[in-house]
Short mmCIF file of C-alpha atoms and ligand atoms in Angstrom, two decimals:
data_model
loop_
_atom_site.label_atom_id
_atom_site.label_comp_id
_atom_site.label_asym_id
_atom_site.label_seq_id
_atom_site.Cartn_x
_atom_site.Cartn_y
_atom_site.Cartn_z
CA UNK A 3 12.31 20.67 79.32
CA UNK A 4 13.95 22.11 76.49
CA UNK A 5 16.06 19.02 76.04
CA UNK A 6 13.09 16.89 76.16
CA UNK A 7 11.39 18.98 73.50
CA UNK A 8 14.28 18.89 71.08
CA UNK A 9 14.64 15.13 71.68
CA UNK A 10 11.05 14.76 70.72
CA UNK A 11 11.29 17.11 67.70
CA UNK A 12 12.71 14.54 65.19
CA UNK A 13 10.07 12.07 65.97
CA UNK A 14 7.36 14.77 65.36
CA UNK A 15 8.82 16.02 62.36
CA UNK A 16 8.61 12.61 60.78
CA UNK A 17 5.20 13.03 60.07
CA UNK A 18 5.31 15.56 57.50
CA UNK A 19 1.66 15.41 56.85
CA UNK A 20 -0.32 15.15 60.23
CA UNK A 21 -3.84 14.35 59.72
CA UNK A 22 -6.88 14.95 62.02
CA UNK A 23 -9.15 12.31 60.27
CA UNK A 24 -11.57 12.57 57.48
CA UNK A 25 -13.13 16.24 57.08
CA UNK A 26 -15.92 15.27 54.50
CA UNK A 27 -16.62 13.01 51.49
CA UNK A 28 -17.99 14.62 48.39
CA UNK A 29 -20.03 12.71 45.95
CA UNK A 30 -20.67 13.91 42.22
CA UNK A 31 -24.18 12.93 41.59
CA UNK A 32 -26.79 13.47 38.85
CA UNK A 33 -29.34 14.90 41.23
CA UNK A 34 -28.12 16.22 44.47
CA UNK A 35 -31.75 17.14 45.80
CA UNK A 36 -32.87 13.52 45.44
CA UNK A 37 -29.65 11.89 46.48
CA UNK A 38 -29.88 14.14 49.80
CA UNK A 39 -33.23 12.74 50.38
CA UNK A 40 -31.97 9.22 49.93
CA UNK A 41 -29.08 9.61 52.29
CA UNK A 42 -31.36 11.28 54.85
CA UNK A 43 -34.17 8.90 54.64
CA UNK A 44 -32.04 5.56 54.32
CA UNK A 45 -29.04 6.45 56.38
CA UNK A 46 -30.17 9.08 58.84
CA UNK A 47 -28.35 12.08 57.73
CA UNK A 48 -29.49 15.56 58.21
CA UNK A 49 -28.91 18.77 56.54
CA UNK A 50 -26.12 20.96 57.55
CA UNK A 51 -25.47 23.41 54.77
CA UNK A 52 -26.32 24.30 51.28
CA UNK A 53 -24.30 26.06 48.42
CA UNK A 54 -26.17 27.01 45.01
CA UNK A 55 -27.64 30.11 43.05
CA UNK A 56 -29.17 31.35 46.15
CA UNK A 57 -25.74 31.80 47.87
CA UNK A 58 -24.00 32.92 44.77
CA UNK A 59 -22.89 29.94 43.26
CA UNK A 60 -24.16 29.62 39.75
CA UNK A 61 -22.97 26.69 38.15
CA UNK A 62 -23.71 23.83 40.64
CA UNK A 63 -25.31 23.01 43.83
CA UNK A 64 -24.21 21.16 47.03
CA UNK A 65 -25.98 19.96 49.95
CA UNK A 66 -24.05 19.11 53.06
CA UNK A 67 -25.39 16.26 55.20
CA UNK A 68 -24.13 15.52 58.70
CA UNK A 69 -24.34 12.52 61.18
CA UNK A 70 -22.30 12.52 64.18
CA UNK A 71 -18.64 13.16 62.82
CA UNK A 72 -19.56 12.27 59.18
CA UNK A 73 -20.04 15.16 56.62
CA UNK A 74 -21.32 14.07 53.29
CA UNK A 75 -21.49 16.56 50.42
CA UNK A 76 -23.44 15.78 47.46
CA UNK A 77 -22.81 18.06 44.49
CA UNK A 78 -24.60 18.35 41.08
CA UNK A 79 -23.84 20.86 38.13
CA UNK A 80 -26.47 22.91 36.65
CA UNK A 81 -25.24 23.04 33.05
CA UNK A 82 -24.00 20.28 30.67
CA UNK A 83 -20.66 22.21 29.65
CA UNK A 84 -18.87 21.74 32.95
CA UNK A 85 -16.15 19.40 34.48
CA UNK A 86 -18.67 17.98 36.85
CA UNK A 87 -21.05 16.99 34.08
CA UNK A 88 -18.06 15.36 32.35
CA UNK A 89 -17.16 13.51 35.45
CA UNK A 90 -20.88 12.14 35.88
CA UNK A 91 -21.10 11.21 32.39
CA UNK A 92 -18.13 8.90 32.64
CA UNK A 93 -18.28 7.57 36.07
CA UNK A 94 -21.90 7.98 37.07
CA UNK A 95 -22.46 8.99 40.64
CA UNK A 96 -19.37 8.62 42.76
CA UNK A 97 -16.77 9.83 45.25
CA UNK A 98 -14.86 12.79 43.92
CA UNK A 99 -13.18 14.11 46.99
CA UNK A 100 -11.92 12.35 50.29
CA UNK A 101 -11.15 15.70 52.34
CA UNK A 102 -8.67 15.42 55.30
CA UNK A 103 -8.26 17.64 58.23
CA UNK A 104 -5.00 19.28 58.65
CA UNK A 105 -3.55 22.04 60.83
CA UNK A 106 -1.96 23.81 57.75
CA UNK A 107 -3.35 23.52 54.15
CA UNK A 108 -0.62 25.51 52.66
CA UNK A 109 2.17 23.26 54.20
CA UNK A 110 0.10 20.02 53.35
CA UNK A 111 0.13 21.22 49.72
CA UNK A 112 3.76 22.04 49.57
CA UNK A 113 4.88 18.96 51.47
CA UNK A 114 2.84 16.77 49.14
CA UNK A 115 3.60 18.62 45.96
CA UNK A 116 7.31 18.78 46.41
CA UNK A 117 7.29 14.94 46.81
CA UNK A 118 5.45 14.45 43.45
CA UNK A 119 1.73 14.95 44.03
CA UNK A 120 -0.34 16.41 40.95
CA UNK A 121 -2.04 19.65 42.18
CA UNK A 122 -5.70 19.92 41.93
CA UNK A 123 -6.41 23.10 44.09
CA UNK A 124 -3.63 25.63 44.86
CA UNK A 125 -3.98 26.65 48.53
CA UNK A 126 -6.44 29.33 49.30
CA UNK A 127 -8.05 31.12 52.15
CA UNK A 128 -11.79 31.68 52.24
CA UNK A 129 -13.26 34.22 54.77
CA UNK A 130 -16.79 35.03 56.06
CA UNK A 131 -18.44 36.24 59.21
CA UNK A 132 -17.40 32.82 60.88
CA UNK A 133 -13.78 33.26 60.45
CA UNK A 134 -11.23 31.79 57.91
CA UNK A 135 -10.89 28.41 56.41
CA UNK A 136 -8.06 27.44 54.34
CA UNK A 137 -7.93 24.64 51.87
CA UNK A 138 -5.83 23.02 49.06
CA UNK A 139 -6.21 19.69 46.99
CA UNK A 140 -4.03 16.99 45.11
CA UNK A 141 -4.99 14.05 42.83
CA UNK A 142 -4.81 10.46 44.11
CA UNK A 143 -5.88 7.36 41.81
CA UNK A 144 -8.20 7.95 38.90
CA UNK A 145 -9.83 11.40 38.92
CA UNK A 146 -10.28 11.14 42.70
CA UNK A 147 -8.97 14.10 45.03
CA UNK A 148 -7.60 14.56 48.38
CA UNK A 149 -8.63 17.97 49.81
CA UNK A 150 -6.77 19.49 52.71
CA UNK A 151 -8.97 21.38 55.17
CA UNK A 152 -7.85 23.67 57.84
CA UNK A 153 -10.80 24.74 59.73
CA UNK A 154 -9.52 25.52 63.37
CA UNK A 155 -10.20 29.22 62.83
CA UNK A 156 -13.68 28.68 61.32
CA UNK A 157 -16.89 28.45 63.34
CA UNK A 158 -19.49 28.46 60.47
CA UNK A 159 -21.75 25.46 59.64
CA UNK A 160 -19.39 24.15 56.85
CA UNK A 161 -17.20 26.61 54.88
CA UNK A 162 -17.45 30.13 53.28
CA UNK A 163 -20.03 30.16 50.40
CA UNK A 164 -22.34 27.66 52.17
CA UNK A 165 -25.25 28.73 54.38
CA UNK A 166 -26.94 26.68 57.07
CA UNK A 167 -30.25 25.25 56.20
CA UNK A 168 -33.06 24.10 58.25
CA UNK A 169 -35.43 21.38 56.98
CA UNK A 170 -38.63 20.23 58.34
CA UNK A 171 -37.72 16.62 57.39
CA UNK A 172 -35.13 15.25 59.75
CA UNK A 173 -34.99 11.61 59.98
CA UNK A 174 -33.31 10.26 63.18
CA UNK A 175 -29.70 9.07 63.01
CA UNK A 176 -29.10 5.37 62.43
CA UNK A 177 -25.99 5.33 64.80
CA UNK A 178 -23.50 5.98 62.09
CA UNK A 179 -20.50 7.74 64.00
CA UNK A 180 -17.59 8.26 61.83
CA UNK A 181 -15.41 7.16 58.57
CA UNK A 182 -13.49 4.10 59.59
CA UNK A 183 -11.72 3.61 56.27
CA UNK A 184 -12.27 4.43 52.36
CA UNK A 185 -11.19 1.79 49.86
CA UNK A 186 -9.88 2.49 46.49
CA UNK A 187 -10.06 0.30 43.38
CA UNK A 188 -7.07 0.51 40.93
CA UNK A 189 -6.40 -0.89 37.66
CA UNK A 190 -4.30 -3.98 36.56
CA UNK A 191 -0.70 -3.56 37.63
CA UNK A 192 -1.28 -0.28 39.47
CA UNK A 193 -1.04 -1.38 43.11
CA UNK A 194 2.40 -1.07 43.73
CA UNK A 195 2.46 2.31 42.06
CA UNK A 196 -0.44 3.56 44.26
CA UNK A 197 1.17 2.17 47.40
CA UNK A 198 4.32 3.74 46.52
CA UNK A 199 2.46 7.14 45.90
CA UNK A 200 0.94 6.88 49.27
CA UNK A 201 4.11 6.10 51.03
CA UNK A 202 6.21 8.84 49.19
CA UNK A 203 3.60 11.54 48.85
CA UNK A 204 1.55 11.34 51.85
CA UNK A 205 3.95 9.48 54.38
CA UNK A 206 1.45 6.63 54.85
CA UNK A 207 2.66 3.14 55.70
CA UNK A 208 1.42 -0.27 54.18
CA UNK A 209 0.02 -2.10 57.46
CA UNK A 210 -1.62 -5.04 55.89
CA UNK A 211 -1.34 -6.94 52.75
CA UNK A 212 -3.60 -9.70 51.17
CA UNK A 213 -2.53 -11.48 48.14
CA UNK A 214 -4.82 -13.13 45.51
CA UNK A 215 -4.25 -16.56 47.26
CA UNK A 216 -5.92 -15.12 50.38
CA UNK A 217 -8.48 -13.26 48.68
CA UNK A 218 -9.96 -15.61 45.92
CA UNK A 219 -13.01 -17.70 45.27
CA UNK A 220 -13.34 -20.64 42.81
CA UNK A 221 -13.91 -17.88 40.06
CA UNK A 222 -12.24 -14.67 40.88
CA UNK A 223 -9.45 -12.99 42.90
CA UNK A 224 -8.09 -9.63 44.08
CA UNK A 225 -5.24 -8.03 45.95
CA UNK A 226 -5.27 -5.74 48.61
CA UNK A 227 -3.03 -3.50 50.64
CA UNK A 228 -3.97 -1.27 53.38
CA UNK A 229 -2.34 2.11 53.73
CA UNK A 230 -2.44 4.13 57.02
CA UNK A 231 -1.36 7.54 58.05
CA UNK A 232 0.90 7.87 61.26
CA UNK A 233 -1.70 8.12 63.84
CA UNK A 234 -4.04 5.54 62.19
CA UNK A 235 -6.82 8.14 61.78
CA UNK A 236 -6.87 7.80 58.12
CA UNK A 237 -6.88 4.37 56.45
CA UNK A 238 -6.86 3.85 52.62
CA UNK A 239 -7.03 0.10 51.60
CA UNK A 240 -6.24 -0.28 47.76
CA UNK A 241 -7.51 -3.20 45.63
CA UNK A 242 -6.26 -4.52 42.31
CA UNK A 243 -8.03 -7.39 40.26
CA UNK A 244 -6.10 -10.52 39.96
CA UNK A 245 -6.38 -13.24 37.40
CA UNK A 246 -9.22 -15.78 38.08
CA UNK A 247 -11.33 -17.98 35.92
CA UNK A 248 -13.94 -15.21 35.65
CA UNK A 249 -14.30 -11.49 35.98
CA UNK A 250 -13.23 -10.13 39.54
CA UNK A 251 -15.54 -7.82 41.20
CA UNK A 252 -12.75 -5.16 40.97
CA UNK A 253 -12.73 -5.40 37.18
CA UNK A 254 -16.55 -5.14 37.33
CA UNK A 255 -16.17 -1.92 39.12
CA UNK A 256 -13.44 -0.48 36.86
CA UNK A 257 -15.59 -1.30 33.69
CA UNK A 258 -18.60 0.41 35.17
CA UNK A 259 -16.92 3.33 36.89
CA UNK A 260 -14.72 3.65 33.70
CA UNK A 261 -11.54 3.94 35.62
CA UNK A 262 -10.27 3.97 39.23
CA UNK A 263 -12.16 5.27 41.99
CA UNK A 264 -13.61 5.01 45.61
CA UNK A 265 -15.08 1.37 46.12
CA UNK A 266 -16.51 1.57 49.52
CA UNK A 267 -17.00 3.86 52.66
CA UNK A 268 -16.84 2.15 55.81
CA UNK A 269 -18.62 3.68 58.59
CA UNK A 270 -18.46 2.90 62.38
CA UNK A 271 -21.13 2.35 64.65
CA UNK A 272 -21.22 1.30 68.32
CA UNK A 273 -24.25 -1.14 67.90
CA UNK A 274 -24.15 -2.81 64.66
CA UNK A 275 -27.53 -4.94 65.15
CA UNK A 276 -29.37 -1.75 66.01
CA UNK A 277 -27.87 0.30 63.09
CA UNK A 278 -28.37 -2.46 60.49
CA UNK A 279 -31.98 -3.29 61.67
CA UNK A 280 -32.83 0.52 61.19
CA UNK A 281 -31.17 0.65 57.75
CA UNK A 282 -32.95 -2.57 56.58
CA UNK A 283 -36.25 -1.03 57.68
CA UNK A 284 -35.40 2.02 55.75
CA UNK A 285 -34.79 0.17 52.62
CA UNK A 286 -31.06 -0.24 52.31
CA UNK A 287 -30.08 -3.64 50.73
CA UNK A 288 -27.29 -5.55 52.07
CA UNK A 289 -25.16 -8.43 50.62
CA UNK A 290 -26.23 -11.80 52.16
CA UNK A 291 -23.91 -14.83 53.00
CA UNK A 292 -25.45 -18.19 53.14
CA UNK A 293 -26.92 -19.21 56.68
CA UNK A 294 -24.33 -21.90 56.96
CA UNK A 295 -21.84 -19.18 57.73
CA UNK A 296 -23.28 -19.26 61.24
CA UNK A 297 -23.00 -22.92 61.86
CA UNK A 298 -19.34 -22.68 62.92
CA UNK A 299 -19.03 -19.23 63.66
CA UNK A 300 -17.72 -19.70 67.18
CA UNK A 301 -15.13 -22.05 66.15
CA UNK A 302 -13.85 -19.45 63.92
CA UNK A 303 -14.06 -16.44 66.07
CA UNK A 304 -14.31 -17.65 69.62
CA UNK A 305 -16.54 -16.18 72.10
CA UNK A 306 -18.32 -12.68 71.54
CA UNK A 307 -20.56 -10.41 73.40
CA UNK A 308 -23.32 -10.42 70.89
CA UNK A 309 -26.17 -12.98 70.59
CA UNK A 310 -25.78 -15.15 67.43
CA UNK A 311 -29.47 -14.95 66.54
CA UNK A 312 -29.84 -11.46 65.67
CA UNK A 313 -26.53 -11.71 63.69
CA UNK A 314 -27.72 -14.55 61.65
CA UNK A 315 -31.11 -12.92 61.14
CA UNK A 316 -29.46 -9.64 59.78
CA UNK A 317 -26.59 -11.39 57.88
CA UNK A 318 -24.01 -9.55 60.05
CA UNK A 319 -20.35 -11.01 59.52
CA UNK A 320 -17.72 -11.43 62.16
CA UNK A 321 -13.89 -11.77 62.23
CA UNK A 322 -11.15 -11.90 64.86
CA UNK A 323 -7.64 -10.83 64.78
CA UNK A 324 -4.84 -10.72 67.45
CA UNK A 325 -6.27 -7.69 69.16
CA UNK A 326 -10.00 -8.35 69.18
CA UNK A 327 -12.83 -8.97 67.04
CA UNK A 328 -15.17 -6.97 64.39
CA UNK A 329 -18.45 -6.94 63.25
CA UNK A 330 -19.17 -5.99 59.58
CA UNK A 331 -21.67 -5.72 56.77
CA UNK A 332 -21.86 -4.58 53.22
CA UNK A 333 -24.53 -2.82 51.23
CA UNK A 334 -25.20 -3.70 47.58
CA UNK A 335 -24.11 -0.93 45.30
CA UNK A 336 -25.88 2.47 45.98
CA UNK A 337 -26.35 3.36 42.29
CA UNK A 338 -27.52 1.49 39.30
CA UNK A 339 -23.81 1.15 38.16
CA UNK A 340 -22.29 -1.60 40.28
CA UNK A 341 -19.61 0.75 41.83
CA UNK A 342 -19.69 2.34 45.16
CA UNK A 343 -21.17 0.77 48.31
CA UNK A 344 -20.92 1.29 52.18
CA UNK A 345 -19.76 -0.88 54.83
CA UNK A 346 -20.98 -0.90 58.29
CA UNK A 347 -18.34 -1.83 60.94
CA UNK A 348 -18.27 -2.15 64.63
CA UNK A 349 -14.82 -2.62 66.11
CA UNK A 350 -14.32 -4.45 69.36
CA UNK A 351 -10.56 -4.32 69.63
CA UNK A 352 -9.71 -5.64 66.21
CA UNK A 353 -8.00 -3.11 63.76
CA UNK A 354 -8.06 -5.35 60.73
CA UNK A 355 -10.63 -5.49 57.98
CA UNK A 356 -12.39 -8.69 57.99
CA UNK A 357 -10.18 -10.84 55.88
CA UNK A 358 -11.88 -14.25 57.21
CA UNK A 359 -15.01 -12.87 55.71
CA UNK A 360 -13.58 -12.22 52.18
CA UNK A 361 -14.15 -15.55 50.71
CA UNK A 362 -18.05 -15.73 52.07
CA UNK A 363 -18.37 -12.22 50.96
CA UNK A 364 -16.91 -12.47 47.58
CA UNK A 365 -18.97 -15.48 46.72
CA UNK A 366 -22.05 -13.32 47.83
CA UNK A 367 -20.78 -10.71 45.61
CA UNK A 368 -20.37 -13.06 42.68
CA UNK A 369 -24.06 -14.38 42.94
CA UNK A 370 -25.02 -10.64 42.44
CA UNK A 371 -22.42 -10.16 39.44
CA UNK A 372 -23.85 -13.27 37.94
CA UNK A 373 -27.32 -11.75 37.88
CA UNK A 374 -25.95 -8.68 36.27
CA UNK A 375 -24.38 -10.92 33.67
CA UNK A 376 -20.89 -9.66 34.66
CA UNK A 377 -19.18 -12.53 36.14
FE1 FE2 B 19 -13.85 -2.24 54.21
#
């Protein structure tokens, strides 16, 4: 038995940053109270916890929302002279933190720092009557942060400093289950450095690459590389603009976010037809591909379990890889700046990201860019 463990040990040691998945996503927003209402009403989140003046936090307010395994934190500053105010002034509403579950937040900080990470939050231990939570944080692209959260000895609603809140308004779930992947947009020529950073600092691997020839339309182009941690629980595709006749959607994002940042959060569902129908009924706007997309759908993706009619009606996209197929659909940007949007994804074996849909999708995005005068 001892020999077995010692034989296994070098393999286990290879993953110097074991991750249990996404702990939470935090957005800095101009008005967290109203944003919380939007994400509850439109997407079916419910209140979980709150921090603000009533809990001893004087300079900001945070609402924590939950739906199945997804925790969304919406934070707004209460004063103008505050780093969060500066963040919102520059970027608008957007993702500040992609927090990751770890078994040891102190070690995660040490491992990544010694490999070159820029520190954001030195490891610290927070305690209250529910136990002990440890956290630390490092910068990734732009002003975006990865927080490492160790919560196995904590039983409270979210973390010390937050209190549970009950709210009479609890819209039902739309079937959103967990974060599938989070995509980052980086600047011109920044792809390779960012990929190398995830490899060197976080121990991730580049599992898929799309060059600008695979992702281009008549007008614009981009490149994409997918980074994954060892167990595949955390996947971060990275996009960089490429030269085209007109402005790429990534450039439009970089212009309006005024820097690098999170482009979209992909959320998994077990029943995309039901989820998308529900989201549309609640006012969520989705990108639409032309209806001729469905004319040769079965030629492109083969046999699928779903009826084609609801897919055509709702505009849901389908793609196949060697392992199976996936269904997906993308919202329009969730803010007035054309920056962050959400992808709804249902995987039926496929582990890829819908490359077969890129062209139809990007043409749909370009029609929106054109309307904004940004193509
Ligand atoms: Fe995606």
